[in-house]
mmCIF file of C-alpha atoms in Angstrom:
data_model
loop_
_atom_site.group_PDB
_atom_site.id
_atom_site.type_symbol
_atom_site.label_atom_id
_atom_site.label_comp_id
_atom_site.label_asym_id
_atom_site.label_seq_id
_atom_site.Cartn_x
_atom_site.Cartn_y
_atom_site.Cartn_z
ATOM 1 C CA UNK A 1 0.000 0.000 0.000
ATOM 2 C CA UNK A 2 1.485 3.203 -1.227
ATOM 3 C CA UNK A 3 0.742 5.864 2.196
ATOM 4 C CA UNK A 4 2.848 8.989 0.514
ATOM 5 C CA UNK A 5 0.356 9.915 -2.799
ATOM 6 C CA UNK A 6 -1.968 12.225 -1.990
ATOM 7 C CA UNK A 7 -5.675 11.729 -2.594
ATOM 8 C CA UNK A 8 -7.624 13.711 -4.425
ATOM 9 C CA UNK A 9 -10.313 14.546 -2.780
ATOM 10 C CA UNK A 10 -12.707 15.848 -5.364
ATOM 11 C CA UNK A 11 -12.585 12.583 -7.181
ATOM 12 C CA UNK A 12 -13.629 10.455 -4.350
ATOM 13 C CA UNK A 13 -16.491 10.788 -5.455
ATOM 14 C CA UNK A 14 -16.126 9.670 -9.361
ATOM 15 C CA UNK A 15 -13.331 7.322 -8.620
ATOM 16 C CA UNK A 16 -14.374 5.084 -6.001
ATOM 17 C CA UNK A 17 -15.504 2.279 -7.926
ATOM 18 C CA UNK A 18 -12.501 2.356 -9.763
ATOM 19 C CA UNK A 19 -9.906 0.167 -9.632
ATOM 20 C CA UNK A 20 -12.059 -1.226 -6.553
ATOM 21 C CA UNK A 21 -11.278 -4.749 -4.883
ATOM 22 C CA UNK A 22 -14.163 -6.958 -4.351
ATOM 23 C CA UNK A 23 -14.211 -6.522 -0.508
ATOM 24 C CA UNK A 24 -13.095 -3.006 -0.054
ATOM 25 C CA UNK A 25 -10.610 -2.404 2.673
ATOM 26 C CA UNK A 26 -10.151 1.257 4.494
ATOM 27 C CA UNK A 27 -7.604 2.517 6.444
ATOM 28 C CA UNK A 28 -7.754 5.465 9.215
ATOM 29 C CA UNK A 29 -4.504 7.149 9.839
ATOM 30 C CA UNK A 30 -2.807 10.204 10.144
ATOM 31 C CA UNK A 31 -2.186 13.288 7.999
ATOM 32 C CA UNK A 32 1.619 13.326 8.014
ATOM 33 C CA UNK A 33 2.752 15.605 5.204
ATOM 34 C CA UNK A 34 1.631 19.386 4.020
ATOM 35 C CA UNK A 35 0.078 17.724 0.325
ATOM 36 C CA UNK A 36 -2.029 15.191 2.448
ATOM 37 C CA UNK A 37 -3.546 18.210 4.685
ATOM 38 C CA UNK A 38 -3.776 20.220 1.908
ATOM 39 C CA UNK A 39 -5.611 17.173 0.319
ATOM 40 C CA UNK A 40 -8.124 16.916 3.551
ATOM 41 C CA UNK A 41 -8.615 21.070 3.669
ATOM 42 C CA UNK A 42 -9.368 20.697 -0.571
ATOM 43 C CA UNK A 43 -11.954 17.851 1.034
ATOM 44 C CA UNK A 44 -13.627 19.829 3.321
ATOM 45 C CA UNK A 45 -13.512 23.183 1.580
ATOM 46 C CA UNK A 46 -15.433 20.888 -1.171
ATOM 47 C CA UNK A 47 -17.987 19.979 1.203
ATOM 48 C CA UNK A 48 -18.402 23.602 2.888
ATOM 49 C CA UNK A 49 -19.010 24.547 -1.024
ATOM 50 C CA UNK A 50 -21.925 21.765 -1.106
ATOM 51 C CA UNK A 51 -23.293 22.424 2.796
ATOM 52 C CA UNK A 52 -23.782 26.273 1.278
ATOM 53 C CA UNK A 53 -25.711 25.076 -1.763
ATOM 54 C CA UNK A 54 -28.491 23.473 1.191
ATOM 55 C CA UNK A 55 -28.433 26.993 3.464
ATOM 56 C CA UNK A 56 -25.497 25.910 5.617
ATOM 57 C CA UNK A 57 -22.868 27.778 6.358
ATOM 58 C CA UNK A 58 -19.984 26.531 7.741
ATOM 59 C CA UNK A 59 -16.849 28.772 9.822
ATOM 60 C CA UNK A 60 -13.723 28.948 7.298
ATOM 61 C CA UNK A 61 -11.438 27.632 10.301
ATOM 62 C CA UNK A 62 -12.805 23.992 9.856
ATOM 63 C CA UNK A 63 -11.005 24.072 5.986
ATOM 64 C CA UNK A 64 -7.644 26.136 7.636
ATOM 65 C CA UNK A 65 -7.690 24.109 10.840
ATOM 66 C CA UNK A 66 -6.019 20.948 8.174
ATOM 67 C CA UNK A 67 -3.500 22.874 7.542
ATOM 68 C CA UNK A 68 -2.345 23.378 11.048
ATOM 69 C CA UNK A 69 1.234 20.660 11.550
ATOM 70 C CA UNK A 70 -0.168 20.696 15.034
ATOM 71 C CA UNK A 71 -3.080 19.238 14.657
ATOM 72 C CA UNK A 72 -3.771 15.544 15.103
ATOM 73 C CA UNK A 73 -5.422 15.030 12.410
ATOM 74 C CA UNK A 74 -6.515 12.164 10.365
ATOM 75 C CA UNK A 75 -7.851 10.835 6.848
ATOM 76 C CA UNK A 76 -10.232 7.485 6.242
ATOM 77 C CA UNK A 77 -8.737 6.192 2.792
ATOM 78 C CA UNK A 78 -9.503 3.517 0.601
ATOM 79 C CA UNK A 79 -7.027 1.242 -0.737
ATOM 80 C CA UNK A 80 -7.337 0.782 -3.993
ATOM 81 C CA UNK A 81 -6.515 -2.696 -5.777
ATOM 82 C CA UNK A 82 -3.752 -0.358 -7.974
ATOM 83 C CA UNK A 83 -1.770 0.260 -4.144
ATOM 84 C CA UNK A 84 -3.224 3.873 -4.721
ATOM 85 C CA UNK A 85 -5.582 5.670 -1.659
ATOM 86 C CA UNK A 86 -8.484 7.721 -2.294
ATOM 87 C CA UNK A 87 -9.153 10.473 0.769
ATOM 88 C CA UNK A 88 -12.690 10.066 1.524
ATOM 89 C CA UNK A 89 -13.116 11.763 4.651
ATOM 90 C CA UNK A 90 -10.916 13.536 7.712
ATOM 91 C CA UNK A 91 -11.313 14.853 11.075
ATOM 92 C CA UNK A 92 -9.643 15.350 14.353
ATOM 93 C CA UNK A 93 -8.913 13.105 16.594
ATOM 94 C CA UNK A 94 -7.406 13.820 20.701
ATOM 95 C CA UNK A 95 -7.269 12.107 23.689
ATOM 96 C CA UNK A 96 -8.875 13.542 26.602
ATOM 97 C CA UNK A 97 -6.555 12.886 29.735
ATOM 98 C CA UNK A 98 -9.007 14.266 32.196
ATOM 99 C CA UNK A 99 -12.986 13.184 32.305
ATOM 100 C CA UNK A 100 -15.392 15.403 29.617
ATOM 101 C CA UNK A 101 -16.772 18.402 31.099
ATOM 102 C CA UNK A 102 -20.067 16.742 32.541
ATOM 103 C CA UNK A 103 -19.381 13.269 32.768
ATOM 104 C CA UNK A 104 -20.510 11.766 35.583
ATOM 105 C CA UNK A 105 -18.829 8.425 37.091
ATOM 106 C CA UNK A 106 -16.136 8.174 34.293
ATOM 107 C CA UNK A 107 -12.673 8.133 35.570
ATOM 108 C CA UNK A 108 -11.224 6.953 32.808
ATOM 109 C CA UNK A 109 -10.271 9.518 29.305
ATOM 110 C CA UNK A 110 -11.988 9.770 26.712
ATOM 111 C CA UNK A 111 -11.167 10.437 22.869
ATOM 112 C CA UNK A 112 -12.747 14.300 21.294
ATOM 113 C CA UNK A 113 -12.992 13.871 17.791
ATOM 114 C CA UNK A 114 -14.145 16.895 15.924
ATOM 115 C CA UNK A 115 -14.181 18.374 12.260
ATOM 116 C CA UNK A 116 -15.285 15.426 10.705
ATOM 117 C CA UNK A 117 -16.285 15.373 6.972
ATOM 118 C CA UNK A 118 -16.709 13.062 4.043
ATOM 119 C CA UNK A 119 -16.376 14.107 0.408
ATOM 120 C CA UNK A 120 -19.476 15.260 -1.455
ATOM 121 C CA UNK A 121 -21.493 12.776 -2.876
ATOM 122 C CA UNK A 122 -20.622 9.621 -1.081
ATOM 123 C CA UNK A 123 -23.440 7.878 1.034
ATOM 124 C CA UNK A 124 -23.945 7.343 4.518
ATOM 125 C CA UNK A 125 -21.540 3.892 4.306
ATOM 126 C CA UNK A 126 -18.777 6.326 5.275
ATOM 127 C CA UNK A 127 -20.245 8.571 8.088
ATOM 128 C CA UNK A 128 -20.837 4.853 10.011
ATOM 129 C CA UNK A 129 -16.938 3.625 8.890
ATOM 130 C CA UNK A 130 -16.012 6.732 10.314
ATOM 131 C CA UNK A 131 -18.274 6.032 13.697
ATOM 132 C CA UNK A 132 -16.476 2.514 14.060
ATOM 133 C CA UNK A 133 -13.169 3.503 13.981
ATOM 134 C CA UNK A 134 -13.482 6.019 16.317
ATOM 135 C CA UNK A 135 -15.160 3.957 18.874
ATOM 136 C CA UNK A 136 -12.944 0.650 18.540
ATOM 137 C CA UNK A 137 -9.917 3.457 18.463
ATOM 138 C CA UNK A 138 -11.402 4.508 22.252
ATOM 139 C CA UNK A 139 -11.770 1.423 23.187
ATOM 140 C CA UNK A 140 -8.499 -0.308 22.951
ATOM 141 C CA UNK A 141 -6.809 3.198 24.023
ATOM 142 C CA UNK A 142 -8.668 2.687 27.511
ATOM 143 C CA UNK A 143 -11.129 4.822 26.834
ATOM 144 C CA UNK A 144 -15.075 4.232 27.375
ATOM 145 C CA UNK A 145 -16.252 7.322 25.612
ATOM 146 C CA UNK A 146 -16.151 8.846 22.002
ATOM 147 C CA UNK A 147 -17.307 12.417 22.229
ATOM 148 C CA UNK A 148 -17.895 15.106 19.174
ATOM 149 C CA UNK A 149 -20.410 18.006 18.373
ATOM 150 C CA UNK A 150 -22.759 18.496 15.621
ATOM 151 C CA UNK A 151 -24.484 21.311 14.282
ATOM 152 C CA UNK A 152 -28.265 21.794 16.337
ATOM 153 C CA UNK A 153 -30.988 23.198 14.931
ATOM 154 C CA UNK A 154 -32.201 26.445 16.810
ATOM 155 C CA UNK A 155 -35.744 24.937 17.754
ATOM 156 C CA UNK A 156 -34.906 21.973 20.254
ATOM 157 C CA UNK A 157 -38.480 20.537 19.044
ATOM 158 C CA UNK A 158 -37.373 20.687 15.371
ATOM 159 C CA UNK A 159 -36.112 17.063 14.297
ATOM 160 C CA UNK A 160 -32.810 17.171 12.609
ATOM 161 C CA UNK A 161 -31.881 14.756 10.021
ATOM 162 C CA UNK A 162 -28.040 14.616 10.779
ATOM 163 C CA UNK A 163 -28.465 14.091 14.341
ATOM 164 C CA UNK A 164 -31.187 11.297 13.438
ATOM 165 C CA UNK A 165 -28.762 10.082 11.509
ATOM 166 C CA UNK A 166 -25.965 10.064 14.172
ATOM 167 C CA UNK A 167 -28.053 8.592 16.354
ATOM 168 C CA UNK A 168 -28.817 5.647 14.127
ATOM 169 C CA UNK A 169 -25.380 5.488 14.209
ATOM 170 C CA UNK A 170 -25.209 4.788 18.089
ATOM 171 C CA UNK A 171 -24.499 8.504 19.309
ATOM 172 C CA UNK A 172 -26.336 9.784 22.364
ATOM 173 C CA UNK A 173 -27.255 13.510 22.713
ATOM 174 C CA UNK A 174 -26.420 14.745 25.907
ATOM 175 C CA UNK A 175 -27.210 18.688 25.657
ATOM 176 C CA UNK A 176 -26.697 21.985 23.520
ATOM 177 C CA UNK A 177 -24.707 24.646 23.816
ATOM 178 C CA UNK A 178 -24.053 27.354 21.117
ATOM 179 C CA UNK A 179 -20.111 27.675 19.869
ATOM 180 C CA UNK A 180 -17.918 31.231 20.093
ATOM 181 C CA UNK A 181 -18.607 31.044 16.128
ATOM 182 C CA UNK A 182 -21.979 31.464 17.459
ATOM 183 C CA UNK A 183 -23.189 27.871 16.084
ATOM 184 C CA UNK A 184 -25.630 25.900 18.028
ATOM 185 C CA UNK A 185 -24.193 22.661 18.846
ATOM 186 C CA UNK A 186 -25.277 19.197 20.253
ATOM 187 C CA UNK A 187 -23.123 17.540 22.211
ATOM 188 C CA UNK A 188 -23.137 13.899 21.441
ATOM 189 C CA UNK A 189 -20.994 10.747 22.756
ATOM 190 C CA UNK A 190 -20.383 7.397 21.804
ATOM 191 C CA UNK A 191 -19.597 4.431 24.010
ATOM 192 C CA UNK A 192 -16.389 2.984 23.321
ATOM 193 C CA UNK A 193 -16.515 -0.428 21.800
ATOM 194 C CA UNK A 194 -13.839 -2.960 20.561
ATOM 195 C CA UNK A 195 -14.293 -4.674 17.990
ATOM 196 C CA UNK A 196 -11.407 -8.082 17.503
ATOM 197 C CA UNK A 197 -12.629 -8.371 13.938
ATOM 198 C CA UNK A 198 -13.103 -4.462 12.040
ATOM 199 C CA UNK A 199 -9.381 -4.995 11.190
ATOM 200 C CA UNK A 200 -10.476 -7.002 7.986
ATOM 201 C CA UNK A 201 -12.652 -3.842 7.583
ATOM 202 C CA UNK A 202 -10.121 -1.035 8.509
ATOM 203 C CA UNK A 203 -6.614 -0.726 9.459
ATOM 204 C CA UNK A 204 -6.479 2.263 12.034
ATOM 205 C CA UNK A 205 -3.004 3.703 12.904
ATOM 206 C CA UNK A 206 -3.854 6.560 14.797
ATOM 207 C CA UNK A 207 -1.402 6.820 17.898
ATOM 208 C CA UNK A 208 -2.720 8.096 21.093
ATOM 209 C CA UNK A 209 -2.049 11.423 21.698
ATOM 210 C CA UNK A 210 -2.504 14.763 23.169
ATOM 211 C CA UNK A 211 -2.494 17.367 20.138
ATOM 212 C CA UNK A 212 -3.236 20.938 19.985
ATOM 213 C CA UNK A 213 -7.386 21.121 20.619
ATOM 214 C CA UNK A 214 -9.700 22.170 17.459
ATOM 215 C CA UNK A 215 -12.675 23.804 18.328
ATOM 216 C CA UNK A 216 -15.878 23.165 16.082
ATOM 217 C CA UNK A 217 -18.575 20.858 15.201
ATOM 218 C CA UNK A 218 -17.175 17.122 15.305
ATOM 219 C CA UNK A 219 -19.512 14.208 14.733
ATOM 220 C CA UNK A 220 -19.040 12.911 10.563
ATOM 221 C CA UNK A 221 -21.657 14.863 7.689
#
């Protein structure tokens, strides 16, 4: 598996059935040089472009924030048969060393994962790869919670199809709270789960470590 060509995000799209094995295999891992975070900002710069085109607008730090070396940040690719990668989706990814701000009984850390996006025009398949690597990442890491944020919809009676989604998914919603970009956020978690098997699914790499905190909306869209 070649890790050192970038993706292109705006083909992810387009290309994904190309050059395709028959069971596809994904791999989470970080964003070690400046063309594969420039890759991931191209990514989600292309999906602020779409969120727009539905009334959504989304703060420009989320695209800059992949740019940042200090970041711990980190792509879900698939291999493709030709040893290629194709960047389907990023976020951020940190461990918590002390207990999320109103957790009750939970001594243990927990892993914040937050600007998470998938390229335009892929289905929900990735939002849910991107759910179980993050919670099988917690859970053999020692941690027994998976929290993010995800945009909330002013009226708390208003059903929201993202956080229906997420939910399907297996995150909880624990509360609101609105963001300094003034954004009104849900606060979601996920309990951590291990799962002996998802490597035949998805090879994740992604150390365990303290980086530089990235404020904004976190669960995958």
């Amino acid at each position: 598996m070649n890790t050192t060509t970038p993706a292109k995000p705006t083909n992810a799209a387009t290309t994904q059935n190309e050059h395709r094995p028959a069971v596809p295999h994904y791999t989470m891992r970080p964003l070690r040089t400046d063309a594969e975070r420039a890759a991931a900002a191209a990514l989600v710069d292309d999906r602020a472009r779409q969120l727009t085109g539905h009334g959504i607008t989304m703060p420009h730090h989320h695209i800059t924030a992949y740019r940042d070396t200090r970041a711990q940040s980190v792509g879900l690719y698939e291999d493709a048969a030709d040893g290629e990668e194709i960047l389907l989706g990023c976020l951020m990814a940190r461990r918590q060393a002390a207990p999320h701000p109103g957790t009750q009984n939970e001594d243990k850390p927990g892993l914040e994962i937050s600007l998470a996006y998938t390229a335009p025009g892929l289905g929900e398949r990735y939002g849910w790869l991107i759910t179980l690597g993050a919670s099988n990442l917690a859970a053999r890491t020692g941690a027994t919670r998976v929290h993010a944020q995800a945009p909330s919809p002013p009226n708390r009676d208003e059903t929201d199809p993202l956080l229906d989604y997420l939910q399907s998914l297996g995150w909880l919603v624990t509360g609101t709270s609105i963001t300094r970009d003034g954004e009104r956020v849900a606060h979601l978690h996920l309990n951590a789960q291990e799962r002996k098997g998802l490597s035949s699914l998805i090879t994740c790499t992604v150390p365990w470590g303290t980086a530089q905190p990235v404020h904004g909306s976190g669960s995958p869209r």
